[in-house]
Amino acid sequence: EKEQRQIQQEIEHQKKVSDKALQEYRKFMETAGPIILEVKRDEAKRTLFRTTQEMQTQTDEIAAGQKQLQMLEGIKTGQTSLTSLSGDLRKIPELDAAYTFVFAARRLEDARARYTEKHPEMIAIGKEASAAQTQLLAAVDAAAQSVRMLLSVRTERLGTLRAEEPKQRDELA
């Protein structure tokens, strides 16, 4: 019976401690709760802002990639002059061959002004230009494949961001 009384007293003591802890927690939440909610709201705003920024960046990069693909197609089909693209070519590392081709094409133009088609110098420069053109077309294909892969990754990421954005907006509501 004494042992039972001790157990009962221990239970009552634990209950008092528990009730006191609960009261302190409630008191804490009355003061800290709004602060915690505001911190969470600020973090949600920052997350939404970063998502929106990244969406814009991905959209801009996709547009730039599509422009590069158009430029590459124009080079491949001959509709775009390489000399008019010299600054844009630097943005595509795979197209170093374009500079070789442009140089060979200029040499070929100069040679045409001086030599007949059967002149040995003209034939040699023509072969150089032809080889440079073959390299250029291979480089254009490689660059286009690289740009397509990058566009695919960026488009997928943009889709993910677009799916996340409404959820993030809902968190702020």
Coordinates of C-alpha atoms in Angstrom, one line a residue:
E1 CA 0.0 0.0 0.0
K2 CA 2.9 2.4 0.8
E3 CA 4.4 1.5 -2.6
Q4 CA 1.1 2.2 -4.3
R5 CA 0.9 5.6 -2.6
Q6 CA 4.4 6.5 -3.8
I7 CA 3.5 5.5 -7.3
Q8 CA 0.3 7.6 -7.1
Q9 CA 2.3 10.6 -5.8
E10 CA 4.9 10.2 -8.5
I11 CA 2.1 10.1 -11.1
E12 CA 0.5 13.3 -9.7
H13 CA 4.0 14.9 -9.6
Q14 CA 4.6 14.0 -13.2
K15 CA 1.2 15.3 -14.1
K16 CA 1.9 18.7 -12.4
V17 CA 5.3 18.9 -14.1
S18 CA 3.6 18.1 -17.4
D19 CA 0.8 20.6 -16.9
K20 CA 3.4 23.3 -16.0
A21 CA 5.5 22.5 -19.1
L22 CA 2.4 22.7 -21.2
Q23 CA 1.5 26.0 -19.8
E24 CA 5.0 27.3 -20.4
Y25 CA 4.9 26.0 -23.9
R26 CA 1.6 27.7 -24.6
K27 CA 2.9 31.0 -23.1
F28 CA 6.0 30.7 -25.3
M29 CA 3.9 30.0 -28.4
E30 CA 1.8 33.1 -27.7
T31 CA 4.8 35.3 -27.9
A32 CA 7.1 33.3 -30.2
G33 CA 4.5 31.8 -32.5
P34 CA 3.9 35.0 -34.5
I35 CA 7.6 35.5 -34.8
I36 CA 8.2 31.9 -36.0
L37 CA 5.3 32.3 -38.5
E38 CA 6.8 35.6 -39.8
V39 CA 10.3 34.0 -40.2
K40 CA 8.7 31.1 -42.1
R41 CA 6.8 33.6 -44.3
D42 CA 10.0 35.6 -45.0
E43 CA 11.7 32.4 -46.0
A44 CA 8.8 31.4 -48.2
K45 CA 9.0 34.9 -49.9
R46 CA 12.8 34.4 -50.5
T47 CA 12.2 31.0 -51.9
L48 CA 9.5 32.3 -54.3
F49 CA 11.8 35.2 -55.3
R50 CA 14.7 32.8 -56.1
T51 CA 12.4 30.5 -58.0
T52 CA 11.0 33.5 -60.0
Q53 CA 14.5 34.7 -60.8
E54 CA 15.7 31.3 -61.8
M55 CA 12.6 30.9 -64.1
Q56 CA 13.5 34.1 -65.8
T57 CA 17.1 33.0 -66.2
Q58 CA 16.1 29.7 -67.6
T59 CA 13.7 31.4 -70.0
D60 CA 16.4 33.8 -71.2
E61 CA 18.9 31.0 -71.6
I62 CA 16.4 28.9 -73.6
A63 CA 15.7 31.9 -75.9
A64 CA 19.5 32.3 -76.4
G65 CA 19.9 28.6 -77.1
Q66 CA 17.1 28.7 -79.7
K67 CA 18.8 31.7 -81.3
Q68 CA 22.1 29.7 -81.4
L69 CA 20.3 26.8 -83.0
Q70 CA 18.9 29.1 -85.7
M71 CA 22.3 30.5 -86.3
L72 CA 23.8 27.0 -86.6
E73 CA 21.1 26.0 -89.0
G74 CA 21.8 29.1 -91.0
I75 CA 25.5 28.3 -91.2
K76 CA 24.8 24.7 -92.2
T77 CA 22.4 25.7 -95.0
G78 CA 24.6 28.6 -96.1
Q79 CA 21.9 31.1 -95.4
T80 CA 24.0 32.8 -92.7
S81 CA 27.3 34.4 -93.5
L82 CA 30.1 33.4 -91.1
T83 CA 31.7 36.8 -91.4
S84 CA 28.5 38.5 -90.0
L85 CA 28.6 36.2 -87.0
S86 CA 32.1 36.5 -85.8
G87 CA 31.2 37.9 -82.4
D88 CA 28.4 35.3 -81.9
L89 CA 30.7 32.4 -82.8
R90 CA 32.8 33.1 -79.7
K91 CA 29.8 32.1 -77.6
I92 CA 29.9 28.5 -79.0
P93 CA 33.2 26.9 -78.2
E94 CA 32.7 24.0 -80.6
L95 CA 32.9 26.4 -83.5
D96 CA 36.6 27.2 -83.4
A97 CA 36.6 25.5 -86.8
A98 CA 34.5 28.5 -88.1
Y99 CA 37.5 30.8 -87.8
T100 CA 39.6 28.3 -89.8
F101 CA 36.9 28.2 -92.5
V102 CA 36.5 32.0 -92.6
F103 CA 40.3 32.4 -93.0
A104 CA 40.4 29.7 -95.7
A105 CA 37.4 31.2 -97.5
R106 CA 39.1 34.7 -97.5
R107 CA 42.3 33.2 -98.9
L108 CA 40.2 31.4 -101.6
E109 CA 38.6 34.8 -102.5
D110 CA 42.0 36.5 -102.7
A111 CA 43.4 33.6 -104.8
R112 CA 40.5 33.7 -107.2
A113 CA 41.3 37.4 -107.9
R114 CA 44.9 36.4 -108.8
Y115 CA 44.8 32.9 -110.2
T116 CA 42.8 30.7 -112.6
E117 CA 40.9 27.7 -111.2
K118 CA 43.7 25.3 -112.4
H119 CA 46.6 27.2 -110.9
P120 CA 48.4 25.0 -108.3
E121 CA 48.0 27.6 -105.6
M122 CA 44.3 27.9 -106.3
I123 CA 43.9 24.1 -106.1
A124 CA 45.8 23.9 -102.8
I125 CA 43.8 26.8 -101.2
G126 CA 40.6 25.2 -102.6
K127 CA 41.4 21.9 -100.9
E128 CA 42.2 23.8 -97.6
A129 CA 38.8 25.6 -97.9
S130 CA 37.0 22.3 -98.6
A131 CA 38.6 20.6 -95.6
A132 CA 37.9 23.6 -93.4
Q133 CA 34.2 23.5 -94.6
T134 CA 34.0 19.8 -93.8
Q135 CA 35.4 20.5 -90.3
L136 CA 33.0 23.4 -89.9
L137 CA 30.0 21.3 -90.8
A138 CA 31.0 18.6 -88.3
A139 CA 31.6 21.3 -85.7
V140 CA 28.2 22.8 -86.4
D141 CA 26.6 19.4 -86.0
A142 CA 28.4 18.9 -82.7
A143 CA 27.5 22.4 -81.5
A144 CA 23.9 22.0 -82.4
Q145 CA 23.8 18.7 -80.5
S146 CA 25.3 20.3 -77.5
V147 CA 22.9 23.2 -77.6
R148 CA 19.9 20.8 -78.0
M149 CA 21.0 18.9 -74.9
L150 CA 21.4 22.1 -72.9
L151 CA 18.0 23.3 -74.1
S152 CA 16.5 20.0 -73.0
V153 CA 18.0 20.3 -69.5
R154 CA 17.0 24.0 -69.2
T155 CA 13.4 23.2 -70.5
E156 CA 13.1 20.4 -68.0
R157 CA 14.4 22.7 -65.1
L158 CA 11.9 25.4 -66.2
G159 CA 9.1 22.9 -66.1
T160 CA 10.1 21.9 -62.6
L161 CA 10.2 25.5 -61.4
R162 CA 6.9 26.2 -63.0
A163 CA 5.4 23.3 -61.1
E164 CA 7.0 24.5 -57.8
E165 CA 5.9 28.1 -58.1
P166 CA 2.2 27.7 -57.4
K167 CA 2.9 25.6 -54.3
Q168 CA 5.3 28.3 -53.1
R169 CA 2.6 31.0 -53.8
D170 CA 0.1 28.9 -51.8
E171 CA 2.5 28.9 -48.8
L172 CA 2.3 32.7 -48.8
A173 CA -1.5 32.8 -48.9

